[in-house]
C-alpha positions as a printed NumPy array, in Angstrom:
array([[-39.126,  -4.372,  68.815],
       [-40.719,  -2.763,  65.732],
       [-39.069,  -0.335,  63.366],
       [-40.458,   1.32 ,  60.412],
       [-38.045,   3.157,  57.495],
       [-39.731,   5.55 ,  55.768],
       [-37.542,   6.213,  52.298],
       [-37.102,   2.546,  52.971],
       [-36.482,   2.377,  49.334],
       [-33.912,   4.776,  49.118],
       [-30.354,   2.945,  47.977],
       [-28.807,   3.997,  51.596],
       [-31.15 ,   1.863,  53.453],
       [-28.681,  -1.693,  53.234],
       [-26.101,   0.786,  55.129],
       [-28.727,   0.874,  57.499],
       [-29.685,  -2.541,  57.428],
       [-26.064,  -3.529,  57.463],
       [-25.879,  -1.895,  60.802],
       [-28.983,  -3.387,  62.743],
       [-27.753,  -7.11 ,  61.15 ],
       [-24.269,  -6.264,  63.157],
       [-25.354,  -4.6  ,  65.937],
       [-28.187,  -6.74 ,  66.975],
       [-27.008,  -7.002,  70.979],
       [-27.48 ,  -2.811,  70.877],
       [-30.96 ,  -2.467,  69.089],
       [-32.535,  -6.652,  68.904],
       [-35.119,  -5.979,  66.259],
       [-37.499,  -8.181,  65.461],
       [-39.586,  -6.858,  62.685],
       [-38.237,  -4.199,  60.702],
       [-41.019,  -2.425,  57.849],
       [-39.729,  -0.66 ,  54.72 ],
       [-42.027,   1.697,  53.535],
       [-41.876,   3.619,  50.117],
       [-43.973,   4.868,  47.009],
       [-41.804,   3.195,  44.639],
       [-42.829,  -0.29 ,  44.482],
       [-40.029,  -1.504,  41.92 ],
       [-36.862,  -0.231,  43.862],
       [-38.508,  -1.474,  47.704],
       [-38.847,  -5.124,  46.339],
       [-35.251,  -5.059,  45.407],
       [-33.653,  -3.315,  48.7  ],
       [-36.34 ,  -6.048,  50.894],
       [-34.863,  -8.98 ,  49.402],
       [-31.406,  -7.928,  49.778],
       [-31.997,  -6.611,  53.492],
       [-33.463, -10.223,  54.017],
       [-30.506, -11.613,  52.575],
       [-27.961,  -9.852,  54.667],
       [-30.203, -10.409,  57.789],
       [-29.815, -14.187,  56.895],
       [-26.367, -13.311,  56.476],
       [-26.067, -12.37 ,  59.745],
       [-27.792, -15.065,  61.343],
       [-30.306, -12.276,  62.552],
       [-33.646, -14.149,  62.887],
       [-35.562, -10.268,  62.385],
       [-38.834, -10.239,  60.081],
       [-38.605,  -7.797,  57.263],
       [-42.057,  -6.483,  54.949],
       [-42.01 ,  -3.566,  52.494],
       [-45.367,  -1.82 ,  52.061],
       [-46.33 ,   1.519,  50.261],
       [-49.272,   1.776,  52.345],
       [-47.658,   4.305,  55.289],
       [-50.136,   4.01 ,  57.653],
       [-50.247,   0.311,  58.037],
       [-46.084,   0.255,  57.564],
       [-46.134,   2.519,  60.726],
       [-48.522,   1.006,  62.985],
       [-46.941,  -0.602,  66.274],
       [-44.009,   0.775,  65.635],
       [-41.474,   2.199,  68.478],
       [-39.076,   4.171,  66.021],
       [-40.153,   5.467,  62.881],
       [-36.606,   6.404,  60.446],
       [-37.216,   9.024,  57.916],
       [-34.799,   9.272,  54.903],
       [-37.034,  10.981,  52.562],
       [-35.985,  12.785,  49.067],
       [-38.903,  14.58 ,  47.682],
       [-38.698,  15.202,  44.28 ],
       [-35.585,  12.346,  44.057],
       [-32.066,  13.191,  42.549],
       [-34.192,  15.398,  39.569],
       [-35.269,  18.138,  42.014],
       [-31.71 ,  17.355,  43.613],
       [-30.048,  18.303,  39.982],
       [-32.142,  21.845,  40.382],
       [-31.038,  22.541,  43.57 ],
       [-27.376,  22.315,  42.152],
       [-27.886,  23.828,  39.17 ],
       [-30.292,  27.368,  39.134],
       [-29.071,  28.983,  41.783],
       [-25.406,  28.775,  40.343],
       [-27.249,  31.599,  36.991],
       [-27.1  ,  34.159,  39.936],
       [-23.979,  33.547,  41.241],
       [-24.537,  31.434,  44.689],
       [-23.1  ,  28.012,  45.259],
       [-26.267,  25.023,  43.995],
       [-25.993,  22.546,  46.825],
       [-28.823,  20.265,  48.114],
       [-28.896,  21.732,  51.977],
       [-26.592,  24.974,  51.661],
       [-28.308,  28.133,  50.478],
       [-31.313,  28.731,  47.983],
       [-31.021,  25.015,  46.712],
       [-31.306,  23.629,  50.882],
       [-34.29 ,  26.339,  51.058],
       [-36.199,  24.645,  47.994],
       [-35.416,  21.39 ,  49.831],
       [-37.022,  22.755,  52.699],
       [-39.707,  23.94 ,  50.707],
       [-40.271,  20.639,  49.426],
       [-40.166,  18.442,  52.244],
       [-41.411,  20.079,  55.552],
       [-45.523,  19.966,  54.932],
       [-44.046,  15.632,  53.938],
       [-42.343,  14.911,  56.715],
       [-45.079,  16.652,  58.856],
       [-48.351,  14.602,  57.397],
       [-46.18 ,  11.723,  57.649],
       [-45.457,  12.449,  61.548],
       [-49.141,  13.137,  62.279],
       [-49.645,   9.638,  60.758],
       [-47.075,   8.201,  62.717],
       [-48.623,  10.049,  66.139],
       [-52.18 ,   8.09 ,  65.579],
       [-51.36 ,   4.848,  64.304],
       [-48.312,   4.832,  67.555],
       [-48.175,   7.723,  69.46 ],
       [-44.907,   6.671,  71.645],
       [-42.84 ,   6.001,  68.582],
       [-40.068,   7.729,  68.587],
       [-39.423,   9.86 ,  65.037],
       [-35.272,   9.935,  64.162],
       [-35.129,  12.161,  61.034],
       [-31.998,  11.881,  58.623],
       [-33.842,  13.764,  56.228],
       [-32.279,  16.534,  55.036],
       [-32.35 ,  19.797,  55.544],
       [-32.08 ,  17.96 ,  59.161],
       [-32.228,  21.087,  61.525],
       [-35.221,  22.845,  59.974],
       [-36.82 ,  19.293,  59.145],
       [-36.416,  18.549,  63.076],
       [-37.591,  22.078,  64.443],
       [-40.537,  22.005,  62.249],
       [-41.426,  18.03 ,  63.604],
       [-40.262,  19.774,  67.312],
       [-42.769,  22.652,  67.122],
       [-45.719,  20.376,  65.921],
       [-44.868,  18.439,  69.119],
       [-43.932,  15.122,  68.191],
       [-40.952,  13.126,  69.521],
       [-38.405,  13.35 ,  66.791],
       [-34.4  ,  13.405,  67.102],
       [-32.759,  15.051,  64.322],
       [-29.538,  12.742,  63.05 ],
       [-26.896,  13.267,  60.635],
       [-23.101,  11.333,  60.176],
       [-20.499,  14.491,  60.043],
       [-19.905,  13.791,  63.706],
       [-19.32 ,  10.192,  63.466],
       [-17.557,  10.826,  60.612],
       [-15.019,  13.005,  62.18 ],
       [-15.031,  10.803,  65.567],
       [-14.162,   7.447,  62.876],
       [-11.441,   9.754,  61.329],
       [-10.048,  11.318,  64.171],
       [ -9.716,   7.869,  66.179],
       [ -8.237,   6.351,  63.46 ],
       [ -5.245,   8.744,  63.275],
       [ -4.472,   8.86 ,  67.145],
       [ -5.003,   5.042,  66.98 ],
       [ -7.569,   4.924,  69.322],
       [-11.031,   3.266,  69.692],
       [-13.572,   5.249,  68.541],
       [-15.541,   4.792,  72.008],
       [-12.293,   6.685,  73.184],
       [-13.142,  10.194,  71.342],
       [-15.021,  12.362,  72.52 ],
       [-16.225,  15.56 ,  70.474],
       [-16.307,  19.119,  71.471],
       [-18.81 ,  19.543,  68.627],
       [-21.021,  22.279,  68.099],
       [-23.364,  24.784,  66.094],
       [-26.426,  23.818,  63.402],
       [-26.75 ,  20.951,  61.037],
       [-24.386,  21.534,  58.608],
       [-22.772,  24.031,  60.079],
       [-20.487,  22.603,  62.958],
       [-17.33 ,  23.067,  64.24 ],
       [-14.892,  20.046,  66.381],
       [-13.519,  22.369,  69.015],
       [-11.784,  19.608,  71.312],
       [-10.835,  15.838,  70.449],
       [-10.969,  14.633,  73.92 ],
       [-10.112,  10.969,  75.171],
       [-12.316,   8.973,  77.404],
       [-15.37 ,  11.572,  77.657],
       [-16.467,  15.125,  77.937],
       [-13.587,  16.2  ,  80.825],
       [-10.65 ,  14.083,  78.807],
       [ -7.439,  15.245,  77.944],
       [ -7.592,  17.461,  74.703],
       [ -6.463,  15.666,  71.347],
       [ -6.925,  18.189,  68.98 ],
       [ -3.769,  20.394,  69.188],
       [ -1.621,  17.438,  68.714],
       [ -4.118,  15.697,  66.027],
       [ -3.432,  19.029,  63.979],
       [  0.127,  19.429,  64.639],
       [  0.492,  15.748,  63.085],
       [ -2.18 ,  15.143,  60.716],
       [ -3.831,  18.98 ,  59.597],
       [ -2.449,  18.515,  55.864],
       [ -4.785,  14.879,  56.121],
       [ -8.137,  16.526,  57.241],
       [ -7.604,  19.811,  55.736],
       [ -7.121,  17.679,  52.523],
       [-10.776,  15.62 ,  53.777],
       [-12.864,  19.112,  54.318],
       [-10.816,  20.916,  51.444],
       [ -9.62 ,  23.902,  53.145],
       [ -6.345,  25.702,  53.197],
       [ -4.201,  23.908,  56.068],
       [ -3.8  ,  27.73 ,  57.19 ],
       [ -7.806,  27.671,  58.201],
       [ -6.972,  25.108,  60.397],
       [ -4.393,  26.07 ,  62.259],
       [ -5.737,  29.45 ,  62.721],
       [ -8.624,  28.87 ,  63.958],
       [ -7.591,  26.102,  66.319],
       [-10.663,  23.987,  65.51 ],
       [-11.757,  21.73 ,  62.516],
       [-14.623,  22.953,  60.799],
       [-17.335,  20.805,  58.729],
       [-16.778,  20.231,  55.269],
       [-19.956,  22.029,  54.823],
       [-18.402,  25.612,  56.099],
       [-16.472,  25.459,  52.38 ],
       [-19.229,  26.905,  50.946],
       [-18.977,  29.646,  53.867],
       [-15.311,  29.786,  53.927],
       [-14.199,  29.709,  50.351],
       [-17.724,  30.45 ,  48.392],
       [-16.571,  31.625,  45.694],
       [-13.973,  29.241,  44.499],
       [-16.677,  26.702,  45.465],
       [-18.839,  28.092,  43.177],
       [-16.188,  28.299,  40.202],
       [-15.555,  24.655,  40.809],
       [-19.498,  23.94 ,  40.434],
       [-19.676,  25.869,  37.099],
       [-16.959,  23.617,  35.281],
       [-17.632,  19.892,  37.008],
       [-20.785,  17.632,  36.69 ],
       [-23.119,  18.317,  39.658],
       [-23.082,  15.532,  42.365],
       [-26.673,  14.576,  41.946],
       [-25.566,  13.444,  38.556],
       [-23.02 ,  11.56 ,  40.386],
       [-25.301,   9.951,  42.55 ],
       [-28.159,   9.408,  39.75 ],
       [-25.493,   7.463,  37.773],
       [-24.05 ,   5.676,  41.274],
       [-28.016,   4.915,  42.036],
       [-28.537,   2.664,  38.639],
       [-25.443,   0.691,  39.887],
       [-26.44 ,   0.155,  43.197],
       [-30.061,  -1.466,  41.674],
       [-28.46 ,  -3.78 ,  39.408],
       [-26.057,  -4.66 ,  42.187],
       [-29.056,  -5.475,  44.563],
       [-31.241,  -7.051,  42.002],
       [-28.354, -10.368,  41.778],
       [-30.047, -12.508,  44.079],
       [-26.459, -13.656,  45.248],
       [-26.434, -10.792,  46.842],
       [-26.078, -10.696,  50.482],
       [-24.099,  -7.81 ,  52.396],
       [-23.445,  -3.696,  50.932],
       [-21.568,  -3.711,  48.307],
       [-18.449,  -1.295,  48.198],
       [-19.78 ,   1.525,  45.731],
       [-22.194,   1.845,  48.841],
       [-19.661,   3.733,  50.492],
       [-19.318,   6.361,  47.715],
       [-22.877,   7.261,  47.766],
       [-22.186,   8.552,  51.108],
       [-24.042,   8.221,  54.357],
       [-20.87 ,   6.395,  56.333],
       [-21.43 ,   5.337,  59.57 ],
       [-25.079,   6.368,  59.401],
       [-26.138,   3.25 ,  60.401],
       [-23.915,   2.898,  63.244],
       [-25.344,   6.413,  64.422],
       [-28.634,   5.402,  64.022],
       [-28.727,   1.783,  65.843],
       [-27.102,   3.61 ,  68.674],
       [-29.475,   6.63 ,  68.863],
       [-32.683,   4.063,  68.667],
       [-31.181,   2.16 ,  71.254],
       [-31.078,   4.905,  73.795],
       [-34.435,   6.419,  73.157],
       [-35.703,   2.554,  73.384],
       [-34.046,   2.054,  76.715],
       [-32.007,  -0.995,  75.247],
       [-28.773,   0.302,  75.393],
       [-28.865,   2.876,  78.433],
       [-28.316,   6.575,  78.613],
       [-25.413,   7.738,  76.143],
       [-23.967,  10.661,  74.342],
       [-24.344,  10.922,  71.185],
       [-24.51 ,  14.212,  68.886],
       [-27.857,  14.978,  67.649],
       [-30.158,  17.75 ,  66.539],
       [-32.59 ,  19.022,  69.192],
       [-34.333,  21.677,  71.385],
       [-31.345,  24.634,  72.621],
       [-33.539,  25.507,  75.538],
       [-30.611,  27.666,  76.641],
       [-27.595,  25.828,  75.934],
       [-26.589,  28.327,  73.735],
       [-27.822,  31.428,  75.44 ],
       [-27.57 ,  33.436,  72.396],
       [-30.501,  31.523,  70.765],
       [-34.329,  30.933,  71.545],
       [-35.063,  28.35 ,  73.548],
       [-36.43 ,  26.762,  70.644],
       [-34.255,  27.22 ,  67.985],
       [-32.93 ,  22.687,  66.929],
       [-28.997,  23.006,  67.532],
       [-26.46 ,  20.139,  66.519],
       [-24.849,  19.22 ,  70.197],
       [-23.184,  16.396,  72.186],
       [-26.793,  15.51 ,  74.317],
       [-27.319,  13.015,  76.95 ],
       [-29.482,  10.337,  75.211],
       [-32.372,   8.002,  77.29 ],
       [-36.216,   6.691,  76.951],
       [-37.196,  10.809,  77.73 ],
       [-35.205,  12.175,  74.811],
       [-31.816,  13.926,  74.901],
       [-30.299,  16.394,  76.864],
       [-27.964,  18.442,  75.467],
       [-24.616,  18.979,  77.24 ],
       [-23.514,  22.381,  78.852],
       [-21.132,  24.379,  75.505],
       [-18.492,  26.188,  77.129],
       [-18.831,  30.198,  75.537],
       [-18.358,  30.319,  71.854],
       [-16.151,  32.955,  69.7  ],
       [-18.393,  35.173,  68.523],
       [-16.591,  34.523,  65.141],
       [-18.588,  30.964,  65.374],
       [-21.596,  32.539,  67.425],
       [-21.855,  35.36 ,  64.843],
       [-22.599,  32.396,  61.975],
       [-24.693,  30.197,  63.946],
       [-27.371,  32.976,  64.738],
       [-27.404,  34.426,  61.443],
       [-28.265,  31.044,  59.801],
       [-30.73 ,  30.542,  62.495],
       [-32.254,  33.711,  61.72 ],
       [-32.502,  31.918,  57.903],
       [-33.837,  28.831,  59.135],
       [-36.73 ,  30.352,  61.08 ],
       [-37.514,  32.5  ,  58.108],
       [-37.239,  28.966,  55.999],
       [-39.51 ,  27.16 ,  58.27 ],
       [-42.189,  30.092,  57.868],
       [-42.265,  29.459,  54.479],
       [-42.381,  26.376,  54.338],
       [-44.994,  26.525,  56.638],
       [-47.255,  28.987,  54.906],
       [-45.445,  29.292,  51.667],
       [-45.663,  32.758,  49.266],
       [-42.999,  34.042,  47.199],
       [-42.748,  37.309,  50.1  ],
       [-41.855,  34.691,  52.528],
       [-39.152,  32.654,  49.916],
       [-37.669,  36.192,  49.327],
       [-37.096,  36.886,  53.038],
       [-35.705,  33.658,  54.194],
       [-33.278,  34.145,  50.843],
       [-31.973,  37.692,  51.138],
       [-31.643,  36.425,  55.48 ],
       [-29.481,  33.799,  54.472],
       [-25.508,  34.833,  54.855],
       [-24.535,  33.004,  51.357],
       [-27.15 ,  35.688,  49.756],
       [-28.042,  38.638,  51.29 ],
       [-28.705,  40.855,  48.705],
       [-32.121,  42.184,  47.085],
       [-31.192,  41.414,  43.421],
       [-29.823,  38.399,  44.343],
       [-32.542,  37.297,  46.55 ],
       [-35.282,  38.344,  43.715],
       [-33.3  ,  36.451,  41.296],
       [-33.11 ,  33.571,  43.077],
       [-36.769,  33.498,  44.549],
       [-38.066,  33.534,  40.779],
       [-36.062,  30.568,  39.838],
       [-36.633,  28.467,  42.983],
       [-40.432,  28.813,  42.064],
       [-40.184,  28.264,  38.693],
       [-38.29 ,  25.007,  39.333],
       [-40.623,  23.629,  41.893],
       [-44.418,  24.706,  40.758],
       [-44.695,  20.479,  41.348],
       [-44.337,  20.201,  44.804],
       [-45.454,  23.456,  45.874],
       [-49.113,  23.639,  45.256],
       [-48.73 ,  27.508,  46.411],
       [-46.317,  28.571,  43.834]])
């Protein structure tokens, strides 16, 4: 079995690597291609991947290559973990949109539309690449933003799965504090990429017993504390919601905090210059801890488990991933990408049937769908007409000074990667 990383020199990818060395009776790979631009950083994260591999006793062949079409080629699952513009355009996303007021975050609002922006016509050249050189390789996007990335990759037609860790996350978290497996948990998880909501912790599968009263009754102060919300959120709502619904649910403290703190990308520019030196010591040989503050947990666990499905080496599962509604929520097109517990095999997943949502959650979901087809457009076609509609759709925004505001700076900021602008 042949998988390709595109990103593959990104400083997640021994998380990832970590995983398939561990995991080798779910996904047995035997060659594994890392494929990235940067030439320098890709011969550092191969020869640690090797060295982990050979950790592991895992016999599988790894080659880095910048050349995408030859990286690709044969391969059944393509990974893409792409960052267009790197943490610089990730310090821009953070930063401009907080002059007018909004919250700067890398998938949330006007800086996850210039993301968008940035990335869709990528990731689709690279899937039309992926189609001719192996046309029944299956694409599993982790690039963010993951639901527009995936409907975009959906619409053109290819086979793509869009994948992202809050789910595991919470399932990890959640298991840990009822001391059970995490095979044991089963989420009641539902809405968009980055914009979810954990209505039921159930044990054993979809029809278990119901955790989630008693995991708030005993631990809501704990994952309140983990999403930052008011404990009070919690337990009136009966639900946990994604950390990401802060920037919903409390946007304008959020956006106080952002004014007065260093941005994250900073963060994660400094945390990224660690990580290289730590991989360049040939000694080496498994992720190092400050891995786990870069973030990304339990991707690779998500991933090796979604590949193995779709590959027909571990069996039909469930697993929560982006993809097609076609009706599961009613209140949505057919083709709108939704982030759902889905049955997973070789033919793709399936999501499961969502018992009736609060409008107070099916309100949200359909007005940032109503964004994220207006996002897509643009991205699609570009002009600033289309940037300003997708902006003043978006619930964070909304209005026409803001939006204008907001449009101006976004193409200021990213004349580079938008030939349009």
């Amino acid at each position: 079995m042949k998988l390709a990383v595109v990103g593959g020199g990104s400083t997640y990818t021994p998380e990832l690597i970590d995983g398939f060395a561990r995991l080798r009776d779910t996904l047995p790979i035997g060659e594994l291609v890392l494929i990235d631009p940067a030439a320098e950083r890709l011969e550092l994260i191969g020869g640690l991947a090797r060295r982990i591999f050979a950790r592991q006793g895992h016999p599988c062949l790894v080659t880095t290559t910048s050349d995408l079409d030859a990286g690709v080629e044969g391969a059944d699952a393509v990974l893409l973990q792409l960052r267009i513009g790197g943490q610089a355009a990730r310090l821009q996303d953070e930063t401009w949109p907080l002059e007018c007021g909004c919250v700067g975050q890398e998938t949330t609002g006007a800086g996850g539309l210039a993301k968008a922006l940035r990335t869709v016509p990528v990731v689709l050249d690279i899937a039309e690449r992926v189609r001719r050189a192996s046309p029944d390789a299956w694409i599993i996007d982790f690039t963010n933003p993951v639901g527009i990335v995936t409907r975009a990759l959906l619409r053109a037609g290819h086979k793509a799965v869009g994948l992202c860790n809050v789910a595991i996350g919470f399932q990890r978290k959640f298991a840990a504090l009822l001391d059970l497996a995490p095979a044991d948990i089963h989420l009641d998880h539902v809405g968009l990429n980055h914009l979810t909501w954990e209505r039921g912790v159930r044990r054993g599968g979809p029809e278990g017993e119901d955790l989630l009263p008693r995991l708030l009754a005993d631990h809501g102060d704990a994952i309140a504390g983990d999403i930052r919300l008011p404990r009070a959120v919690l337990d009136r709502l009966g639900v946990v919601p994604s950390y990401y619904l802060r920037y919903f649910y409390a946007h304008d403290e959020v956006v106080r905090e952002l004014a007065t703190k260093p941005s994250r990308a900073a963060e994660v520019a400094a945390m990224e210059r660690e990580l290289l030196a730590l991989y360049a010591d040939p000694a080496l040989d498994e992720k190092p801890a400050l891995l786990a503050r870069r973030g990304g947990a339990f991707y690779s666990e998500a991933a090796v488990d979604l590949a193995a499905s779709l590959l027909g080496g571990g069996g039909p599962a469930v697993q929560v991933v982006n993809t097609l509604n076609e009706g599961t929520l009613p209140f949505l097109a057919d083709d709108a990408v939704i982030e759902v517990q889905a049955r997973v095999d070789g033919s793709g997943p399936v999501p499961l049937a969502v018992p009736p949502l609060d409008p107070l959650y099916a309100g949200l979901i359909s007005h940032v769908t109503a964004y994220e087809d207006l996002a897509l457009d643009a991205a699609l076609r570009g002009g600033s007409e289309r940037v300003f509609r997708a902006l003043l759709a978006h619930p964070l925004i909304g209005q026409s000074e803001l939006a204008e505001g907001l449009t101006d700076r976004l193409l200021a900021h990213n004349k580079e990667h938008l030939p349009w602008a």
